[in-house]
Short mmCIF file of C-alpha atoms in Angstrom, two decimals:
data_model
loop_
_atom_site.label_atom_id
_atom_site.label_comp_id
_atom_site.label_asym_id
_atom_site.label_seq_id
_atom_site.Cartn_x
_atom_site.Cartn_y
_atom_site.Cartn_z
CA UNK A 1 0.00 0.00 0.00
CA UNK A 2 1.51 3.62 -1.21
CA UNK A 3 0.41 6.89 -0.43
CA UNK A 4 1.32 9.55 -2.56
CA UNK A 5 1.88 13.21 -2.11
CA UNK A 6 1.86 15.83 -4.36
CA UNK A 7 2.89 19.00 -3.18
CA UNK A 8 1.92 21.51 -5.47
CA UNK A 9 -1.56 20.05 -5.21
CA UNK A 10 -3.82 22.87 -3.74
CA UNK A 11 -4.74 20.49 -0.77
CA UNK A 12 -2.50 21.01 1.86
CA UNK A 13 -0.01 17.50 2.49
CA UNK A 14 -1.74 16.56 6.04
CA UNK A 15 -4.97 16.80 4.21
CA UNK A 16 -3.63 14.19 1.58
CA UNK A 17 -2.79 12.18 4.18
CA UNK A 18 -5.76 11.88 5.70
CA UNK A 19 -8.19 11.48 2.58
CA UNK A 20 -5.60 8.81 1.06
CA UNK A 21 -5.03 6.79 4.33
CA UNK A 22 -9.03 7.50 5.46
CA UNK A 23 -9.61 5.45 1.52
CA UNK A 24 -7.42 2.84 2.53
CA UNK A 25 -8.85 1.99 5.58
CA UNK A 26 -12.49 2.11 4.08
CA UNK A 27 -11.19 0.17 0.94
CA UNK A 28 -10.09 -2.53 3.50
CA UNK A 29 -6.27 -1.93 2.31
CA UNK A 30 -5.47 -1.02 5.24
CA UNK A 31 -6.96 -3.77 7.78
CA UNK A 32 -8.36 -2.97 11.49
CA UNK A 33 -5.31 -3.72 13.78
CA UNK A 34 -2.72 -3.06 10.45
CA UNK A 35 0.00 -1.06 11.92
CA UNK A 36 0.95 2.35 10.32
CA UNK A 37 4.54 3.46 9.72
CA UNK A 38 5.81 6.13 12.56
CA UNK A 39 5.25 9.65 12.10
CA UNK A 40 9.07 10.19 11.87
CA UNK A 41 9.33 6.71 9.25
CA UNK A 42 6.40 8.67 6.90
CA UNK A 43 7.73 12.03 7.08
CA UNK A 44 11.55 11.11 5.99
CA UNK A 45 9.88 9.02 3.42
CA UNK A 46 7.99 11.61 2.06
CA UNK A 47 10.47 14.20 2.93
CA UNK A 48 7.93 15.71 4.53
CA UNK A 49 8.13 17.99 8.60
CA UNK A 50 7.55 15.70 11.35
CA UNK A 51 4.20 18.23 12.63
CA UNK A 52 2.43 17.67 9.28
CA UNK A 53 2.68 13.95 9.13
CA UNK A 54 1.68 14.51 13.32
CA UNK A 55 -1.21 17.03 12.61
CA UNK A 56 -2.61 14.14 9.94
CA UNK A 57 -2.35 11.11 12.73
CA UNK A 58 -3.76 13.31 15.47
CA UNK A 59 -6.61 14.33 13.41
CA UNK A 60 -7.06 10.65 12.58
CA UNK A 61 -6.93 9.67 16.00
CA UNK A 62 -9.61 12.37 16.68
CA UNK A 63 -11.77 10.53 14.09
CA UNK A 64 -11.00 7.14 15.68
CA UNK A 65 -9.77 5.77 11.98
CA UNK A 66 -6.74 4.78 14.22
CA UNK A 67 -5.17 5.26 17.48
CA UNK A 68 -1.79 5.23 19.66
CA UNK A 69 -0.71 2.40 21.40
CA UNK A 70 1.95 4.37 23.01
CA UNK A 71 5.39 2.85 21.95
CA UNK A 72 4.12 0.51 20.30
CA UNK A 73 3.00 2.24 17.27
CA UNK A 74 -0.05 3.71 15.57
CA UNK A 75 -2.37 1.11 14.19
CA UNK A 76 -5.58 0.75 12.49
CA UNK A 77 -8.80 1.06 15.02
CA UNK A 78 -10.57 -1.87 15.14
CA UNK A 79 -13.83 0.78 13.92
CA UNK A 80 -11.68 2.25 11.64
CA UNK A 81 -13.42 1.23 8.24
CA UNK A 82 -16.95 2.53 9.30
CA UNK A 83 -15.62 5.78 10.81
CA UNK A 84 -13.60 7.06 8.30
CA UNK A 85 -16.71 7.39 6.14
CA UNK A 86 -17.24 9.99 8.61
CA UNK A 87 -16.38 13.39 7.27
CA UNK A 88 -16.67 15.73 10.96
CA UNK A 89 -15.51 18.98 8.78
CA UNK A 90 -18.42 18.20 6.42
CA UNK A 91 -20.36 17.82 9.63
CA UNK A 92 -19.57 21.36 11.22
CA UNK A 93 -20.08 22.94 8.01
CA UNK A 94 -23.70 21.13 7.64
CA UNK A 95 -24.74 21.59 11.13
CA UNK A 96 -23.51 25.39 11.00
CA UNK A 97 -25.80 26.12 8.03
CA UNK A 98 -29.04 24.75 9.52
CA UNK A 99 -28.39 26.73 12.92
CA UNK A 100 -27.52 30.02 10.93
CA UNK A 101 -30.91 29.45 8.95
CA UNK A 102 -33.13 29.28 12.00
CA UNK A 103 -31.00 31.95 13.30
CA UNK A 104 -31.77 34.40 10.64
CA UNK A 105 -35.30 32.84 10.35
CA UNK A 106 -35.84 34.02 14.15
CA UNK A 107 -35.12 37.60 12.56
CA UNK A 108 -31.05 37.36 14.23
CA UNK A 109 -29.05 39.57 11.76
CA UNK A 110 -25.77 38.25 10.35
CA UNK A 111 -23.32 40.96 12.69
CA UNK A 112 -25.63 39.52 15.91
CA UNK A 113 -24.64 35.51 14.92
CA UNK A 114 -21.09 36.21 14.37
CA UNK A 115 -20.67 38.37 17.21
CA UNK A 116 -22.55 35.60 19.19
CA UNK A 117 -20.01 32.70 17.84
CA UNK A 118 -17.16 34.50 18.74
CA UNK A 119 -18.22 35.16 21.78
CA UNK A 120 -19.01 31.62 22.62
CA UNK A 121 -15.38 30.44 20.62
CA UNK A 122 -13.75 32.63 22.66
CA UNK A 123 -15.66 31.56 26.25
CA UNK A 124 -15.21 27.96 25.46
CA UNK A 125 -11.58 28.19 24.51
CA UNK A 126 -11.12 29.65 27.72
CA UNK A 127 -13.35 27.36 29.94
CA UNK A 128 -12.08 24.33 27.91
CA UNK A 129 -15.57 23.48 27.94
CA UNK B 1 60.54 -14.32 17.18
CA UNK B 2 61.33 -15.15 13.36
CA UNK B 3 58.56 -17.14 12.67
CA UNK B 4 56.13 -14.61 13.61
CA UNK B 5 57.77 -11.92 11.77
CA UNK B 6 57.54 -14.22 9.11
CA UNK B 7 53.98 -14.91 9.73
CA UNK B 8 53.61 -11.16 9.83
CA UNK B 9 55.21 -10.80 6.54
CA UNK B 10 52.71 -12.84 4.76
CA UNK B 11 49.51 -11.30 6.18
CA UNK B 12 50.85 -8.49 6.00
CA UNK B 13 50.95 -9.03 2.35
CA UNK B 14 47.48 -9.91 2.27
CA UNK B 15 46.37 -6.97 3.93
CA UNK B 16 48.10 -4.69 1.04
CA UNK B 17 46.56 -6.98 -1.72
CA UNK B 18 43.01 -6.97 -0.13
CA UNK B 19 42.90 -3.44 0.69
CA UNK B 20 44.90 -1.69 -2.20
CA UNK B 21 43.99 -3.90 -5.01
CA UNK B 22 41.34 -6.90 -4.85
CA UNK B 23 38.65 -4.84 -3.25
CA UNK B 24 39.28 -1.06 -4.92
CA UNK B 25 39.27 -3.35 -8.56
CA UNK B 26 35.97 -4.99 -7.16
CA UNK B 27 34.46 -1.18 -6.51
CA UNK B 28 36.10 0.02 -9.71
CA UNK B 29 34.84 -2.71 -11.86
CA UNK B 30 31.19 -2.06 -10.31
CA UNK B 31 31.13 1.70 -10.27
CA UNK B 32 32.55 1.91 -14.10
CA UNK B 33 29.81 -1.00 -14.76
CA UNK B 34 27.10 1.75 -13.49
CA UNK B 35 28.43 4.36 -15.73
CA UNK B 36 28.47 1.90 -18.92
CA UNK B 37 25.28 0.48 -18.55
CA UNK B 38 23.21 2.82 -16.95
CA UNK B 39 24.58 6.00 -19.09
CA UNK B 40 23.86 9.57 -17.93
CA UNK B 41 21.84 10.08 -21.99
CA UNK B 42 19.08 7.53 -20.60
CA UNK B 43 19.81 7.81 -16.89
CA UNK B 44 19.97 11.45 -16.12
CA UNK B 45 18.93 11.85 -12.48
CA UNK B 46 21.85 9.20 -11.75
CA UNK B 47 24.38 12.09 -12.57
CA UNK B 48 24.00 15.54 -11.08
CA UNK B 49 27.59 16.49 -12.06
CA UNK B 50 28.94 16.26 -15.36
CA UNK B 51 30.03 12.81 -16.58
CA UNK B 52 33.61 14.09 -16.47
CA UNK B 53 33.95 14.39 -12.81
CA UNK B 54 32.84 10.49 -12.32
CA UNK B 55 35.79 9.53 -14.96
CA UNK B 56 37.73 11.55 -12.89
CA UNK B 57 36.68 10.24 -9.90
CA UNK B 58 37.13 7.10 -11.40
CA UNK B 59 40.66 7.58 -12.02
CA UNK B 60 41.76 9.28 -8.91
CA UNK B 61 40.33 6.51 -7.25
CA UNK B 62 41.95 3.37 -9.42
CA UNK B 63 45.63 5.65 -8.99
CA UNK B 64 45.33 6.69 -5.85
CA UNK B 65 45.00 2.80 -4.71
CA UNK B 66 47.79 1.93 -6.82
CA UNK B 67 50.14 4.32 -5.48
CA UNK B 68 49.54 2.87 -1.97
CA UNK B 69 49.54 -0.28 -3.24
CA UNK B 70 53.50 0.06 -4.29
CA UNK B 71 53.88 1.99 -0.76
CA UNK B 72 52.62 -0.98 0.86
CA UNK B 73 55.26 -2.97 -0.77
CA UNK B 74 57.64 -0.80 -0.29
CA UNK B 75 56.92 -0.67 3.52
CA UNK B 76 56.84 -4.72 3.94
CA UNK B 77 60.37 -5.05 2.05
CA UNK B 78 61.52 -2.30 4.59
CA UNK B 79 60.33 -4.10 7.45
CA UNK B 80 61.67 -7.35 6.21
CA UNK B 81 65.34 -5.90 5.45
CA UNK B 82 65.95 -2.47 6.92
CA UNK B 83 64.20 -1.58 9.62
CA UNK B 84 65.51 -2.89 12.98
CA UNK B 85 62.07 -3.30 15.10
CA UNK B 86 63.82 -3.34 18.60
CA UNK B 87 63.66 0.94 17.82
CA UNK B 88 60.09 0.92 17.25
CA UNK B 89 58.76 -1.61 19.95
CA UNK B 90 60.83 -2.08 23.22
CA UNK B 91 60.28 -5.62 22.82
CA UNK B 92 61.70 -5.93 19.33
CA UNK B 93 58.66 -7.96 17.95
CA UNK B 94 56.96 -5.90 14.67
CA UNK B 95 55.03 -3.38 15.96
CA UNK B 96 51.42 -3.34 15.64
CA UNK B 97 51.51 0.22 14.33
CA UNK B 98 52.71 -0.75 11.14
CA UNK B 99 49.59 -2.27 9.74
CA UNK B 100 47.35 0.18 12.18
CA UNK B 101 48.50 3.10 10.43
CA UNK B 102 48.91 1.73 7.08
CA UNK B 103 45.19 0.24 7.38
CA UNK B 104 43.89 3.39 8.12
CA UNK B 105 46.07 5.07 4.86
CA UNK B 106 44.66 2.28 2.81
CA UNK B 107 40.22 3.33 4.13
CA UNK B 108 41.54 6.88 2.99
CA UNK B 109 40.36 6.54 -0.98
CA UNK B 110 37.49 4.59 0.92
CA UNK B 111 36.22 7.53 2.58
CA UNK B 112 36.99 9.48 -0.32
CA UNK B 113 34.22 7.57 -2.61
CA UNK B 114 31.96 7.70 0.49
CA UNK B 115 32.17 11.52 0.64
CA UNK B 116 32.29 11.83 -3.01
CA UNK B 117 28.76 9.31 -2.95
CA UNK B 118 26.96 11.42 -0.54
CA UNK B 119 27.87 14.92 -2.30
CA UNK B 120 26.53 13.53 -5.09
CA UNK B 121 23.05 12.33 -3.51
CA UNK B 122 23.40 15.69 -2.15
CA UNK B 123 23.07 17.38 -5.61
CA UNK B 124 20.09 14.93 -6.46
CA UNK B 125 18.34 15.86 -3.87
CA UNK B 126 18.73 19.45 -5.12
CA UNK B 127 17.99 19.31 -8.77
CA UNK B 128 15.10 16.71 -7.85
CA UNK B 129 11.98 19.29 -8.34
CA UNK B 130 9.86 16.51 -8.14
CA UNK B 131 6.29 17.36 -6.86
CA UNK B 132 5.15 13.96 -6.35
CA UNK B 133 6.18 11.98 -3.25
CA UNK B 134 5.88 8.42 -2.69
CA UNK B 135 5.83 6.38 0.33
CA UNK B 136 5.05 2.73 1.71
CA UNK B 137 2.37 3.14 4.71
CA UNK B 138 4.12 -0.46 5.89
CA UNK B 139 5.83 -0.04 9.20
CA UNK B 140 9.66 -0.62 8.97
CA UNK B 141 10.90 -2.78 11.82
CA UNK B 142 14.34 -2.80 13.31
CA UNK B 143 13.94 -6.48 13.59
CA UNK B 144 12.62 -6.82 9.70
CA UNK B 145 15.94 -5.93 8.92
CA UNK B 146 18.10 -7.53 11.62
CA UNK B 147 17.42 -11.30 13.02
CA UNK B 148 17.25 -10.05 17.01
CA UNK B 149 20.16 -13.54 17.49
CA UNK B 150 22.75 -11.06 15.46
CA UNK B 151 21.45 -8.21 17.50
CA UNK B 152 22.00 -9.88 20.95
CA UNK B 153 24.80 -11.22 19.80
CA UNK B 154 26.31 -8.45 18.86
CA UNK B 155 25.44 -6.80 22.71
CA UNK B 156 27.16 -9.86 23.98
CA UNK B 157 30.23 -10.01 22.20
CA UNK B 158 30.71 -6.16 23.41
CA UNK B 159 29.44 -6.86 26.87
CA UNK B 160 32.04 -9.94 27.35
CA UNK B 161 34.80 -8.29 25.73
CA UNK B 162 34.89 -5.66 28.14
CA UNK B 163 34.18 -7.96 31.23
CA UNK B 164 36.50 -10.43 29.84
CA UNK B 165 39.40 -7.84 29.61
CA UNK B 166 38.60 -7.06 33.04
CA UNK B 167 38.86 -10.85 34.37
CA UNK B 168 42.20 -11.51 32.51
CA UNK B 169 43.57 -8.25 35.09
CA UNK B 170 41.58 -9.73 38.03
CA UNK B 171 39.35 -6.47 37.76
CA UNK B 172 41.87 -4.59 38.93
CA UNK B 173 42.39 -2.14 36.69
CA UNK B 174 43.50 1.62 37.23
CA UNK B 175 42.48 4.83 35.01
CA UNK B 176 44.79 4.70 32.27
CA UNK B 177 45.12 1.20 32.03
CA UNK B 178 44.82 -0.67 28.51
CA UNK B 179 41.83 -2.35 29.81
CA UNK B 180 40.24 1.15 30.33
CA UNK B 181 41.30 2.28 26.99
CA UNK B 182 40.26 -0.44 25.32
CA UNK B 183 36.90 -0.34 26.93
CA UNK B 184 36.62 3.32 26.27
CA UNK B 185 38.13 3.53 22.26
CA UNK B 186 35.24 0.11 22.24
CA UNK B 187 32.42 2.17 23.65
CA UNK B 188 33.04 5.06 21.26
CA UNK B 189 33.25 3.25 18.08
CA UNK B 190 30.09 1.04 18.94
CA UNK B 191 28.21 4.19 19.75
CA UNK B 192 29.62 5.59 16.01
CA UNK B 193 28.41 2.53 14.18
CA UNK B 194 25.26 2.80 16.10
CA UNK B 195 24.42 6.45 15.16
CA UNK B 196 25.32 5.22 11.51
CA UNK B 197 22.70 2.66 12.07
CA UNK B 198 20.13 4.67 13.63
CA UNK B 199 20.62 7.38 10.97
CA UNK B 200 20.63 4.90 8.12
CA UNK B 201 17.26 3.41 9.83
CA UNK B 202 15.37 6.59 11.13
CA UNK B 203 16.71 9.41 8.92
CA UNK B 204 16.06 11.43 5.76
CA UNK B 205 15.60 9.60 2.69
CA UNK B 206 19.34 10.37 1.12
CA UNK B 207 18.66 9.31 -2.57
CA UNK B 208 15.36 10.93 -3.57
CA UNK B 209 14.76 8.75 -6.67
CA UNK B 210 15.44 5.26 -5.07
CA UNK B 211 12.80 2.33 -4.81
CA UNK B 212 11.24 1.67 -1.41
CA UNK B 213 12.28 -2.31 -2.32
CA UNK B 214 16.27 -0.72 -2.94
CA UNK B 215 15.82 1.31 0.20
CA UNK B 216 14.67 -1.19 2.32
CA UNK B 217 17.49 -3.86 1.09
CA UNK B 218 20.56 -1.63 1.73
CA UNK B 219 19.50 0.01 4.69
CA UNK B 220 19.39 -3.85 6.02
CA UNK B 221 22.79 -5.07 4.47
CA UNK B 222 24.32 -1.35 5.88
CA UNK B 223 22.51 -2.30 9.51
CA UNK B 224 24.13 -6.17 9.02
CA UNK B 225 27.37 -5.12 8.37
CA UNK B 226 27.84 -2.54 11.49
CA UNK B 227 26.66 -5.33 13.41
CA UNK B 228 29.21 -7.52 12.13
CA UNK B 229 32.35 -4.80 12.22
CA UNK B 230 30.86 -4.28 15.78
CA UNK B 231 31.41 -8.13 16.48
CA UNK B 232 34.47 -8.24 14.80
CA UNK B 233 35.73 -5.04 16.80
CA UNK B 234 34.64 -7.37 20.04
CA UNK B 235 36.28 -10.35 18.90
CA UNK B 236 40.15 -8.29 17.95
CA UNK B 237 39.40 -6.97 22.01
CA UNK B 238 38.73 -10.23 23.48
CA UNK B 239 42.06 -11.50 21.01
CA UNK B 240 43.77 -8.44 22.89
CA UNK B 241 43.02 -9.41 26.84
CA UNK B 242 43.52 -13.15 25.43
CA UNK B 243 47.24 -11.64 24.08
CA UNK B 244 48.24 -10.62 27.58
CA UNK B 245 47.58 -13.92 29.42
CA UNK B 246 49.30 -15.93 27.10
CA UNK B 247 51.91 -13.42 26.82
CA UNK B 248 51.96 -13.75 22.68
CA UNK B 249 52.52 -10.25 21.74
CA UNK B 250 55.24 -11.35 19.19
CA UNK B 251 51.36 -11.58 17.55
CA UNK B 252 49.90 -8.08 18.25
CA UNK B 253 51.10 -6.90 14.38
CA UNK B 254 49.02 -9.88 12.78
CA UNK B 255 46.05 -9.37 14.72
CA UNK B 256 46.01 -5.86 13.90
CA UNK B 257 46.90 -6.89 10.01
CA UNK B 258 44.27 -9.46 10.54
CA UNK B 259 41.89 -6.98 11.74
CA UNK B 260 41.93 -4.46 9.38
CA UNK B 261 40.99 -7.01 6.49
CA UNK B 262 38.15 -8.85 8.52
CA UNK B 263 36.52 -4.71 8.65
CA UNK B 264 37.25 -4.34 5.14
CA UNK B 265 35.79 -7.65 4.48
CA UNK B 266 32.85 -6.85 6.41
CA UNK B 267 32.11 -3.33 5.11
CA UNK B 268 32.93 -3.32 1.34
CA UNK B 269 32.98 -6.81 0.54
CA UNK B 270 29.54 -7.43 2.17
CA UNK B 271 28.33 -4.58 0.77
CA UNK B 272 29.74 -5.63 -2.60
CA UNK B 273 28.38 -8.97 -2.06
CA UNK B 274 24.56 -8.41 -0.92
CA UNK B 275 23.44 -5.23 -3.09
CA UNK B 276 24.13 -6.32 -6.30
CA UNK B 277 23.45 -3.64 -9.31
CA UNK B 278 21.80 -6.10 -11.77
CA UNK B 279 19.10 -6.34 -8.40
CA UNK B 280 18.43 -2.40 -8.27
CA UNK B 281 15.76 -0.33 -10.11
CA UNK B 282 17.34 1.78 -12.73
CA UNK B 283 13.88 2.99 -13.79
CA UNK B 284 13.69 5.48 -11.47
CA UNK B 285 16.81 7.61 -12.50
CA UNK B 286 15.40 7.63 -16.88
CA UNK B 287 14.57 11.13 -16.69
CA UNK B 288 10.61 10.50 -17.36
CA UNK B 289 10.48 8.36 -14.21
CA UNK B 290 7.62 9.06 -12.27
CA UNK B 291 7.78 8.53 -7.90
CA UNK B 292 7.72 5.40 -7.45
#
């Protein structure tokens, strides 16, 4: 199994990552349990920074399509295959559109709703809530 | 006392040969091979640097080996009829520096290719303006590459040299001792072939246009053959202690000779012996090679 990486692709390389290894997992290429090659293994390989191939397995991890086993490695989660047909930034995006309709439905004007999702960005960053 | 002199004189001999001529001709033969067959008109991302400084290299290399080649010979005759060894080793036996330092003369054109090699993957890397990046999502395991028996081995052999040295003095040994040394100059090269290892294993992918298959194979053979100059490294210290309870260092000079052409063995002729160029993927230096 290869993953490739174009650079001068307008997607940024963690993104690749993700979709590529995300349609291996689905595919079944990549097997629940399969164990992935280490951040620093993937990034020399693709002569890529450490932090991107990091910000694509963390965002995996997030997504449960595969998870840290401490030193022994990043594998494949055993859900893997029916969660990364989960797309969470498609999600946001559709769950953000059908609260700003009934917000401007209720008569909210656009200024109000961003000043109101800042606000509550901004309160939860600092809560952590 | 003569018949170890003697004994020296024909190792000795071997270690010249070896060194200055049957291995270089080996590396020669295979590097010009490269060159003919693979030519920089259908091989371009092979040759960063004009064809002219490889046939140069070429023949630096071939003259450079022959010229110590004739030193070499020069230097045994010299030790066999002029030089009187009772001025260069208190105990008149040949000393050991004469095939330490002349080893170490004879890895120079050695480390020359080396350095000349990884300029030149240096280059590659630069003029590669590649966009697309390949890589295997297999995990690559130290112990894919290396049976863990070699490994422990290996640990062993350095573990027991050192405590080994140490019984033969009754582990009495004082700062400054040869025991200490030994254990010291031991430590420091096995921590040197280990950061080659670890670098060859965990670091930056050196030849941008080589196969994951090509990568894979000589980072293992590299990995196999530190563990096997490690072992041999061991096995001259444990000859060493061994020396000084039998009191044979009328032999110290043909272990060191000895020595020298087990490493060279080990490095280039394993190397030679386990990547072999008919086995590695051309394809990927043609200049309409894609990642692969």
């Amino acid at each position: 199994m290869q993953i490739v990486i174009d650079i001068e692709n307008p997607n940024p390389p963690f993104a690749q990552l993700i979709e590529q290894i995300k349609q291996a997992v689905s595919s079944g290429q990549l097997a629940p349990g399969a164990p992935l090659p280490s951040i620093r293994q993937l990034a020399s390989d693709l002569d890529l920074n450490n932090k991107t191939v990091a910000k694509a397995y963390r965002l995996l991890e997030r997504d449960s399509v595969i998870q840290s086993r401490g030193y022994r490695g990043t594998f494949v989660h055993p859900d893997g295959q029916s969660n990364s047909s989960v797309d969470l930034n498609s999600w946001v995006v559709e769950q953000l559109q059908e609260t700003i309709a009934a917000f401007r439905k209720a008569g909210v004007t656009d200024p109000e709703i961003n000043n109101a999702f800042r606000n509550v960005m901004n309160e939860s960053i600092i809560t952590g809530g | 006392m003569a018949w170890s002199n003697n004994l020296f004189y024909i190792v000795f001999a071997g270690q010249i040969l070896l060194l200055s001529w049957y291995l270089p001709t080996k590396l020669l033969a295979r590097m010009q091979h490269v060159l003919e067959t693979y030519p920089p008109a259908k091989y371009p991302k092979l040759y960063p640097k004009p064809i002219e400084h490889y046939r140069m290299g070429h023949l630096l290399y071939k003259y450079a080996n022959r010229c110590i080649l004739l030193l070499g010979f020069a230097i045994l005759l010299a030790l066999m009829f002029w030089v009187d060894h009772a001025t260069f080793a208190d105990d008149g036996f040949i000393s050991e520096a004469w095939p330490a330092v002349f080893g170490m003369l004879q890895f120079l054109p050695l480390i020359g290719v080396e350095l000349s090699e990884f300029s030149n993957l240096k280059q590659m890397r630069q003029a590669n303006s590649a966009a697309r990046r390949v890589a295997s999502l297999e995990r690559r395991s130290f112990i894919d590459m290396v049976s863990p028996a070699l490994l422990g081995m290996t640990v062993l052999l350095f573990v027991g040299a050192i405590v080994f040295d140490l019984y033969v003095h009754d582990f009495a040994v004082s700062w400054g001792h040869d025991t200490v040394h030994r254990a010291i100059v031991m430590s420091i090269t096995n921590g040197l072939l280990a950061t080659v290892g670890l670098l060859s294993f965990f670091g930056r992918k050196r030849d941008p246009h080589q196969s994951a298959e090509d990568r894979t194979h000589s980072v293992a053979v590299n990995l196999k053959a530190l563990l096997f100059i490690s072992m041999a490294l061991s096995v001259f210290n444990l000859m060493s202690a061994a020396e000084n309870l039998v009191h044979m260092q009328s032999f110290e000079a043909v272990l060191v000779s000895i020595y020298f052409q087990v490493i060279a063995l080990l490095s280039v002729g394993y190397t030679l012996k386990n990547i072999k160029t008919e086995d590695l993927n051309f394809d990927v230096y043609r200049k309409d090679a894609a990642a692969i």
